[in-house]
Amino acid sequence: MEVVQVLHMNKGNGDTSYAKNSTVQKKIISFGKIIIEEALLELSSNYDIDSMGIADLGCSTGPNTLSVISEIMDIVRATSGHLRLPVPEFRLFFNDLYSNDFNYLFTLLPAFYKMLKEEKGIGLASSQCFISGVPGSFYGRLFPSNSLHFVYSFSSLHWLSQVPVGLESYAVKHLNKGKVYISKSSPQSVVNAYSSQFQADFSKFIKSRSQELVPGGRMVLSFLGRKSIDPTTEDGCYQWELLAEALMSLVKEGLIEEEKVASFNAPYYAPCAEELKVEILKEGSFIIDRLEAFEVDWDGGAVADTHTEQGKMMVGERVAKTIRAVVESMLESHFRMGQETMDVLFIKFAEIVGNHLSKTRTKYINFVISLVRKG
C-alpha cells in the first residue's frame, strides 16, 4: 500500500464523510486552542511581522480546517491591536496528501472570505489574506527556507509515511497474523518495526520544519499517543484490536480472505512522550515549550448510557462512523471491498465497540506539543 497515494479522509459531505464524522477531531482541536494562543502571543510580541506565513499540515477537509485558521487570525489581530501594531497580511497554506479532498475544502472558501471581510475586516486594503493548497507529504520539505512563522498540525502525525519495513503487504512472511497494528500478541519484531518507522518519520518531519520556519518561529503539534512506554497498552492501540476482530469475523463468513488480514498493517503509530522528546532533542533545532496529554472519549463525548442496548448501539455506531471516515480509503485499497461488504464490516465493528465500551470506558490519549525554532 502506497500511503502517500492511498490515504485520505472520506470525501464530500455524505453520511460516511470525514466532514460529517470528525467530532473527535473537533474535541482534540479544542484542547489545543489555549496552547496555540500562547504560542501566537509569544510570536507576535517578539516579532514585528508584515507578512505572516502560517501552515496547516494534514489539513484534511471540512469545517474544522477553517475554524482553526479563523481563530488563529483572531488571536493575531487582537495581539496586534494590543501592541498597537498593524495587522500583518496572512499567507495561509493548507497541506495534505495528494488524494485529500481539496476540492470540497475550496468550495467552502467563498463563504469563508465573505465572513473574514464582513466580521473581521480581513480582505480590505488594510489586511489581506492569501490561501493556497500545498499537496504532498509533510515527511519532507514543502516550503521555501525561512518562509513560515507558525506551523500547526492536528490529528495527523500519528500516520506514518509508509507501512513499517518488513510488514508490507508483499512481505514474504507475515509477522502479525490476525492483527492490523501492534497487539499484545505481536512479536517484538513487529513492535520494533513500528518504533523504527516512527523515529525515522518524526525526525524527517522535525528536520524539514526547522528549515522552513524562521528563527523564533512556533509550531504546535497535536496527535494521538499513549501514556505508557509499553506500545501494547489499550490507550495506544485498542481501536485497532477491535477492528481486527471485526475483520476476522468477515473471514469466518467468507466475505474476505484471511490472507488479506494477515498482510494488512496500519501505517499508524501512537508514541509515548519519551519517544517524542528523544527525537526533538536529537534533531536539535527546537526548544520544547509545552508538552501536554489529554484524554479523549472514543465517541467525542456523546451522552449515552452504554449499559442499555440502545446506548451501546448509539455509541458504537458513532465510533464506527468516525473510524470509517478515517480508514476506509486504506481498507478499500487493500481488501478491494465493495460498498456492501464495507457496510457489513462497520456494522460489526459498531457492535464490538459498543460491547467493549459498556464494560470499560477506554479513551484516546492525545498529545499537544508547543515548539520554538531556535534562533
Short mmCIF file of C-alpha atoms in Angstrom, two decimals:
data_model
loop_
_atom_site.label_atom_id
_atom_site.label_comp_id
_atom_site.label_asym_id
_atom_site.label_seq_id
_atom_site.Cartn_x
_atom_site.Cartn_y
_atom_site.Cartn_z
CA MET A 1 0.00 0.00 0.00
CA GLU A 2 1.44 3.34 -1.11
CA VAL A 3 0.33 5.52 1.82
CA VAL A 4 1.03 8.80 0.04
CA GLN A 5 -1.25 7.80 -2.84
CA VAL A 6 -3.94 5.91 -0.91
CA LEU A 7 -4.54 7.55 2.48
CA HIS A 8 -7.23 10.22 2.65
CA MET A 9 -10.20 11.00 4.83
CA ASN A 10 -13.60 10.16 3.29
CA LYS A 11 -14.50 12.82 0.79
CA GLY A 12 -17.51 15.12 0.34
CA ASN A 13 -20.16 15.70 2.98
CA GLY A 14 -22.21 12.48 2.85
CA ASP A 15 -23.21 10.20 5.73
CA THR A 16 -19.79 8.49 5.97
CA SER A 17 -17.70 11.57 5.10
CA TYR A 18 -14.98 12.98 7.30
CA ALA A 19 -16.71 16.38 7.19
CA LYS A 20 -19.75 14.81 8.91
CA ASN A 21 -17.82 12.49 11.26
CA SER A 22 -14.97 14.49 12.79
CA THR A 23 -16.39 15.30 16.24
CA VAL A 24 -13.43 13.62 17.96
CA GLN A 25 -11.00 15.73 15.95
CA LYS A 26 -13.02 18.85 16.84
CA LYS A 27 -12.72 17.95 20.53
CA ILE A 28 -8.96 17.46 20.10
CA ILE A 29 -8.69 20.89 18.47
CA SER A 30 -10.47 22.46 21.46
CA PHE A 31 -7.78 21.09 23.80
CA GLY A 32 -5.04 22.69 21.73
CA LYS A 33 -6.53 26.17 21.36
CA ILE A 34 -5.08 27.62 24.56
CA ILE A 35 -1.61 26.36 23.60
CA ILE A 36 -1.96 27.84 20.11
CA GLU A 37 -2.97 31.16 21.67
CA GLU A 38 0.07 31.16 23.99
CA ALA A 39 2.41 30.38 21.08
CA LEU A 40 0.96 33.12 18.89
CA LEU A 41 1.08 35.69 21.70
CA GLU A 42 4.78 34.98 22.19
CA LEU A 43 5.44 35.09 18.45
CA SER A 44 3.56 38.35 17.85
CA SER A 45 5.04 40.02 20.94
CA ASN A 46 8.63 39.29 19.95
CA TYR A 47 8.49 39.93 16.21
CA ASP A 48 7.16 42.75 14.03
CA ILE A 49 5.76 40.72 11.13
CA ASP A 50 4.48 42.37 7.95
CA SER A 51 3.52 39.15 6.18
CA MET A 52 2.83 36.09 8.35
CA GLY A 53 3.29 32.63 6.85
CA ILE A 54 1.03 30.04 8.51
CA ALA A 55 0.78 26.36 7.53
CA ASP A 56 -1.79 23.72 8.48
CA LEU A 57 -0.11 20.34 7.94
CA GLY A 58 -2.56 17.49 7.44
CA CYS A 59 -5.46 19.89 6.95
CA SER A 60 -7.94 17.24 5.70
CA THR A 61 -11.28 18.78 4.71
CA GLY A 62 -14.45 20.15 6.22
CA PRO A 63 -15.38 22.86 8.75
CA ASN A 64 -12.68 22.04 11.34
CA THR A 65 -9.98 23.23 8.93
CA LEU A 66 -11.35 26.73 8.53
CA SER A 67 -12.49 27.16 12.14
CA VAL A 68 -8.91 26.76 13.39
CA ILE A 69 -7.41 29.23 10.95
CA SER A 70 -10.19 31.72 11.73
CA GLU A 71 -9.33 31.61 15.44
CA ILE A 72 -5.62 31.96 14.68
CA MET A 73 -6.32 35.09 12.69
CA ASP A 74 -8.46 36.46 15.55
CA ILE A 75 -5.59 35.94 18.00
CA VAL A 76 -3.08 37.66 15.72
CA ARG A 77 -5.45 40.59 15.10
CA ALA A 78 -6.14 41.02 18.82
CA THR A 79 -2.46 40.84 19.73
CA SER A 80 -1.53 43.34 17.03
CA GLY A 81 -4.18 45.73 18.35
CA HIS A 82 -2.94 45.33 21.92
CA LEU A 83 0.64 46.07 20.82
CA ARG A 84 -0.53 48.92 18.57
CA LEU A 85 0.96 47.24 15.52
CA PRO A 86 -0.62 46.93 12.07
CA VAL A 87 -2.29 43.58 11.39
CA PRO A 88 0.01 41.59 9.11
CA GLU A 89 -1.13 40.13 5.84
CA PHE A 90 -1.81 36.41 6.13
CA ARG A 91 -0.25 33.77 3.87
CA LEU A 92 -2.19 30.60 4.68
CA PHE A 93 -1.13 27.20 3.40
CA PHE A 94 -3.31 24.08 3.62
CA ASN A 95 -1.29 20.90 3.23
CA ASP A 96 -2.33 17.27 2.95
CA LEU A 97 -1.60 14.22 0.82
CA TYR A 98 -2.35 14.27 -2.90
CA SER A 99 -5.66 12.37 -2.62
CA ASN A 100 -7.11 14.73 0.00
CA ASP A 101 -10.43 16.30 -0.96
CA PHE A 102 -9.06 19.79 -1.59
CA ASN A 103 -11.98 20.45 -3.93
CA TYR A 104 -14.53 20.23 -1.12
CA LEU A 105 -12.34 22.39 1.11
CA PHE A 106 -12.03 25.04 -1.58
CA THR A 107 -15.82 25.16 -2.11
CA LEU A 108 -16.03 26.45 1.47
CA LEU A 109 -13.68 29.37 0.75
CA PRO A 110 -16.12 31.91 -0.79
CA ALA A 111 -18.23 31.88 2.39
CA PHE A 112 -15.03 31.98 4.46
CA TYR A 113 -13.68 35.01 2.57
CA LYS A 114 -17.04 36.75 2.97
CA MET A 115 -17.01 36.12 6.72
CA LEU A 116 -13.43 37.42 7.01
CA LYS A 117 -14.33 40.64 5.25
CA GLU A 118 -17.67 41.31 6.99
CA GLU A 119 -16.80 40.19 10.53
CA LYS A 120 -13.05 40.74 10.79
CA GLY A 121 -12.24 43.35 8.15
CA ILE A 122 -9.73 40.99 6.55
CA GLY A 123 -9.60 41.23 2.78
CA LEU A 124 -9.87 45.01 2.83
CA ALA A 125 -6.96 47.28 1.92
CA SER A 126 -5.59 47.28 5.48
CA SER A 127 -5.34 43.50 5.87
CA GLN A 128 -5.04 40.86 3.19
CA CYS A 129 -5.39 37.07 3.23
CA PHE A 130 -3.90 34.70 0.65
CA ILE A 131 -4.80 30.99 0.77
CA SER A 132 -3.01 28.19 -1.08
CA GLY A 133 -3.27 24.40 -1.18
CA VAL A 134 0.01 22.51 -0.87
CA PRO A 135 -0.33 18.80 -1.72
CA GLY A 136 2.44 16.46 -0.59
CA SER A 137 3.85 14.55 2.37
CA PHE A 138 4.93 16.55 5.40
CA TYR A 139 7.69 13.98 5.94
CA GLY A 140 9.80 16.12 3.63
CA ARG A 141 10.22 19.75 2.55
CA LEU A 142 7.07 21.58 1.45
CA PHE A 143 8.02 25.27 1.67
CA PRO A 144 11.00 27.55 0.93
CA SER A 145 13.56 28.16 3.67
CA ASN A 146 12.60 30.66 6.38
CA SER A 147 9.17 31.28 4.83
CA LEU A 148 6.89 30.31 7.73
CA HIS A 149 6.22 31.90 11.12
CA PHE A 150 3.68 29.46 12.54
CA VAL A 151 3.00 25.79 11.80
CA TYR A 152 0.31 23.63 13.32
CA SER A 153 -0.88 20.08 12.78
CA PHE A 154 -3.87 18.34 14.34
CA SER A 155 -4.68 14.61 14.26
CA SER A 156 -2.17 13.80 11.52
CA LEU A 157 1.27 12.92 12.86
CA HIS A 158 0.16 9.52 14.17
CA TRP A 159 0.03 8.49 10.49
CA LEU A 160 3.30 7.08 9.22
CA SER A 161 4.79 7.74 5.79
CA GLN A 162 4.58 4.03 5.00
CA VAL A 163 3.78 0.64 6.46
CA PRO A 164 6.87 -0.28 8.55
CA VAL A 165 9.65 -2.11 6.71
CA GLY A 166 9.14 -5.86 6.87
CA LEU A 167 5.38 -5.56 7.45
CA GLU A 168 4.37 -4.56 3.92
CA SER A 169 1.57 -6.49 2.24
CA TYR A 170 4.07 -8.02 -0.20
CA ALA A 171 6.41 -9.31 2.55
CA VAL A 172 7.36 -12.99 2.12
CA LYS A 173 6.39 -13.80 5.71
CA HIS A 174 3.51 -12.13 7.54
CA LEU A 175 4.61 -11.47 11.12
CA ASN A 176 1.42 -10.03 12.61
CA LYS A 177 -1.28 -12.50 11.56
CA GLY A 178 -4.82 -11.74 12.68
CA LYS A 179 -3.88 -8.22 13.77
CA VAL A 180 -3.66 -4.91 11.93
CA TYR A 181 -1.42 -2.99 14.37
CA ILE A 182 0.70 -3.59 17.47
CA SER A 183 -1.04 -6.00 19.83
CA LYS A 184 -0.16 -7.88 22.99
CA SER A 185 0.21 -10.97 20.80
CA SER A 186 2.51 -9.23 18.29
CA PRO A 187 6.13 -10.46 18.21
CA GLN A 188 8.82 -8.00 19.31
CA SER A 189 9.96 -7.64 15.70
CA VAL A 190 6.61 -6.01 14.85
CA VAL A 191 6.90 -3.57 17.76
CA ASN A 192 10.47 -2.72 16.73
CA ALA A 193 9.45 -2.16 13.10
CA TYR A 194 6.75 0.32 14.09
CA SER A 195 9.02 2.14 16.54
CA SER A 196 11.81 2.45 13.96
CA GLN A 197 9.44 3.79 11.30
CA PHE A 198 8.08 6.42 13.69
CA GLN A 199 11.58 7.54 14.66
CA ALA A 200 12.63 7.92 11.02
CA ASP A 201 9.44 9.77 10.04
CA PHE A 202 9.23 12.13 13.01
CA SER A 203 12.90 13.02 12.62
CA LYS A 204 12.31 13.93 8.94
CA PHE A 205 9.27 15.99 9.92
CA ILE A 206 11.17 17.99 12.54
CA LYS A 207 14.19 18.49 10.26
CA SER A 208 12.03 19.76 7.39
CA ARG A 209 10.16 22.23 9.58
CA SER A 210 13.42 23.52 11.09
CA GLN A 211 14.42 24.66 7.60
CA GLU A 212 11.06 26.20 6.71
CA LEU A 213 10.36 28.13 9.92
CA VAL A 214 12.09 31.42 10.64
CA PRO A 215 14.29 31.53 13.77
CA GLY A 216 11.92 32.08 16.68
CA GLY A 217 9.02 30.64 14.67
CA ARG A 218 6.47 28.50 16.51
CA MET A 219 4.98 25.08 15.93
CA VAL A 220 2.06 23.37 17.71
CA LEU A 221 1.54 19.66 17.07
CA SER A 222 -1.38 17.58 18.30
CA PHE A 223 -1.77 13.85 17.69
CA LEU A 224 -2.70 10.55 19.30
CA GLY A 225 -0.21 8.82 21.57
CA ARG A 226 -0.04 6.75 24.73
CA LYS A 227 0.85 7.30 28.39
CA SER A 228 2.90 4.16 28.90
CA ILE A 229 6.25 3.30 27.34
CA ASP A 230 4.61 -0.06 26.52
CA PRO A 231 3.09 0.26 22.99
CA THR A 232 0.66 -2.61 23.59
CA THR A 233 -1.41 -0.77 26.23
CA GLU A 234 -5.09 -0.17 25.44
CA ASP A 235 -4.82 3.61 25.22
CA GLY A 236 -2.38 3.28 22.35
CA CYS A 237 -3.81 0.54 20.19
CA TYR A 238 -7.13 -0.95 21.25
CA GLN A 239 -9.28 0.57 18.49
CA TRP A 240 -7.12 -1.40 16.04
CA GLU A 241 -7.56 -4.57 18.11
CA LEU A 242 -11.33 -4.27 17.77
CA LEU A 243 -11.11 -3.51 14.04
CA ALA A 244 -9.02 -6.68 13.59
CA GLU A 245 -11.72 -8.61 15.43
CA ALA A 246 -14.36 -7.24 13.05
CA LEU A 247 -12.22 -8.13 10.03
CA MET A 248 -11.70 -11.68 11.29
CA SER A 249 -15.47 -12.05 11.69
CA LEU A 250 -15.76 -11.32 7.95
CA VAL A 251 -13.14 -14.00 7.29
CA LYS A 252 -15.31 -16.55 9.15
CA GLU A 253 -18.27 -15.57 6.99
CA GLY A 254 -16.23 -15.97 3.82
CA LEU A 255 -16.54 -12.29 2.86
CA ILE A 256 -12.79 -11.63 2.82
CA GLU A 257 -9.68 -13.83 2.74
CA GLU A 258 -7.68 -14.49 5.91
CA GLU A 259 -4.50 -13.91 3.90
CA LYS A 260 -5.66 -10.35 3.27
CA VAL A 261 -5.97 -9.67 7.00
CA ALA A 262 -2.58 -11.26 7.66
CA SER A 263 -0.95 -8.97 5.10
CA PHE A 264 -2.54 -5.71 6.31
CA ASN A 265 -0.77 -3.49 8.84
CA ALA A 266 -1.93 0.05 9.53
CA PRO A 267 0.57 2.88 8.78
CA TYR A 268 -0.05 4.34 12.23
CA TYR A 269 1.90 4.79 15.45
CA ALA A 270 0.90 6.19 18.85
CA PRO A 271 4.15 7.32 20.54
CA CYS A 272 4.77 8.00 24.21
CA ALA A 273 6.10 11.34 25.48
CA GLU A 274 9.62 9.96 25.95
CA GLU A 275 9.85 8.99 22.28
CA LEU A 276 8.82 12.49 21.21
CA LYS A 277 11.35 14.19 23.45
CA VAL A 278 14.19 11.94 22.26
CA GLU A 279 13.64 12.75 18.58
CA ILE A 280 13.15 16.50 19.16
CA LEU A 281 16.29 16.79 21.28
CA LYS A 282 18.27 14.61 18.87
CA GLU A 283 17.42 16.85 15.90
CA GLY A 284 18.35 19.89 17.98
CA SER A 285 16.59 22.77 16.19
CA PHE A 286 13.67 23.23 18.58
CA ILE A 287 13.02 24.03 22.22
CA ILE A 288 10.07 22.20 23.81
CA ASP A 289 7.91 24.95 25.30
CA ARG A 290 5.00 22.72 26.41
CA LEU A 291 4.06 19.07 26.21
CA GLU A 292 0.59 18.17 27.47
CA ALA A 293 -1.50 14.99 27.37
CA PHE A 294 -5.31 14.88 27.31
CA GLU A 295 -7.83 12.06 27.42
CA VAL A 296 -10.48 11.99 24.68
CA ASP A 297 -13.55 9.75 24.54
CA TRP A 298 -13.66 7.47 21.52
CA ASP A 299 -17.06 8.89 20.61
CA GLY A 300 -16.09 12.52 21.23
CA GLY A 301 -18.06 12.71 24.48
CA ALA A 302 -21.56 11.65 23.42
CA VAL A 303 -24.08 11.42 26.25
CA ALA A 304 -25.39 7.84 26.23
CA ASP A 305 -25.94 5.07 28.76
CA THR A 306 -23.78 2.24 27.39
CA HIS A 307 -25.40 -0.18 29.86
CA THR A 308 -28.56 -0.15 27.72
CA GLU A 309 -28.78 -1.81 24.30
CA GLN A 310 -29.82 1.47 22.70
CA GLY A 311 -26.94 3.35 24.32
CA LYS A 312 -24.40 0.72 23.29
CA MET A 313 -25.68 0.83 19.72
CA MET A 314 -25.59 4.64 19.56
CA VAL A 315 -22.03 4.93 20.90
CA GLY A 316 -20.80 2.01 18.80
CA GLU A 317 -22.24 3.49 15.62
CA ARG A 318 -20.77 6.89 16.40
CA VAL A 319 -17.28 5.48 16.93
CA ALA A 320 -17.60 3.26 13.85
CA LYS A 321 -18.51 6.24 11.65
CA THR A 322 -15.55 8.22 13.00
CA ILE A 323 -13.11 5.39 12.33
CA ARG A 324 -14.63 4.58 8.94
CA ALA A 325 -14.24 8.19 7.79
CA VAL A 326 -10.53 7.89 8.51
CA VAL A 327 -9.53 4.35 7.47
CA GLU A 328 -11.95 3.41 4.67
CA SER A 329 -9.59 4.51 1.90
CA MET A 330 -6.89 2.11 3.16
CA LEU A 331 -9.28 -0.80 3.66
CA GLU A 332 -10.82 -0.27 0.24
CA SER A 333 -7.40 -0.24 -1.42
CA HIS A 334 -6.08 -3.35 0.36
CA PHE A 335 -9.14 -5.59 0.64
CA ARG A 336 -10.88 -4.44 -2.57
CA MET A 337 -14.16 -4.44 -0.66
CA GLY A 338 -17.40 -3.43 -2.29
CA GLN A 339 -19.70 -0.97 -0.56
CA GLU A 340 -21.94 -3.72 0.80
CA THR A 341 -19.05 -5.59 2.44
CA MET A 342 -17.67 -2.34 3.86
CA ASP A 343 -21.07 -1.62 5.38
CA VAL A 344 -21.16 -5.09 6.96
CA LEU A 345 -17.67 -4.60 8.39
CA PHE A 346 -18.57 -1.37 10.17
CA ILE A 347 -21.89 -2.69 11.43
CA LYS A 348 -19.92 -5.49 13.11
CA PHE A 349 -17.28 -3.04 14.31
CA ALA A 350 -20.01 -0.84 15.85
CA GLU A 351 -21.40 -3.84 17.76
CA ILE A 352 -17.93 -4.83 19.02
CA VAL A 353 -17.11 -1.27 20.10
CA GLY A 354 -20.48 -0.82 21.85
CA ASN A 355 -19.97 -4.03 23.83
CA HIS A 356 -16.42 -3.02 24.74
CA LEU A 357 -17.35 0.48 25.92
CA SER A 358 -20.20 -0.89 28.01
CA LYS A 359 -17.57 -2.69 30.11
CA THR A 360 -14.72 -0.19 30.17
CA ARG A 361 -14.52 3.43 29.01
CA THR A 362 -11.29 3.25 27.01
CA LYS A 363 -10.06 6.69 25.91
CA TYR A 364 -7.63 8.06 23.39
CA ILE A 365 -4.53 9.84 24.68
CA ASN A 366 -3.77 13.00 22.73
CA PHE A 367 -0.55 14.98 22.96
CA VAL A 368 -0.21 18.70 22.30
CA ILE A 369 3.36 19.95 21.89
CA SER A 370 4.44 23.56 21.52
CA LEU A 371 7.90 24.06 19.97
CA VAL A 372 10.08 27.12 19.38
CA ARG A 373 12.56 27.24 16.48
CA LYS A 374 15.95 28.11 17.92
CA GLY A 375 17.39 31.45 16.79
#
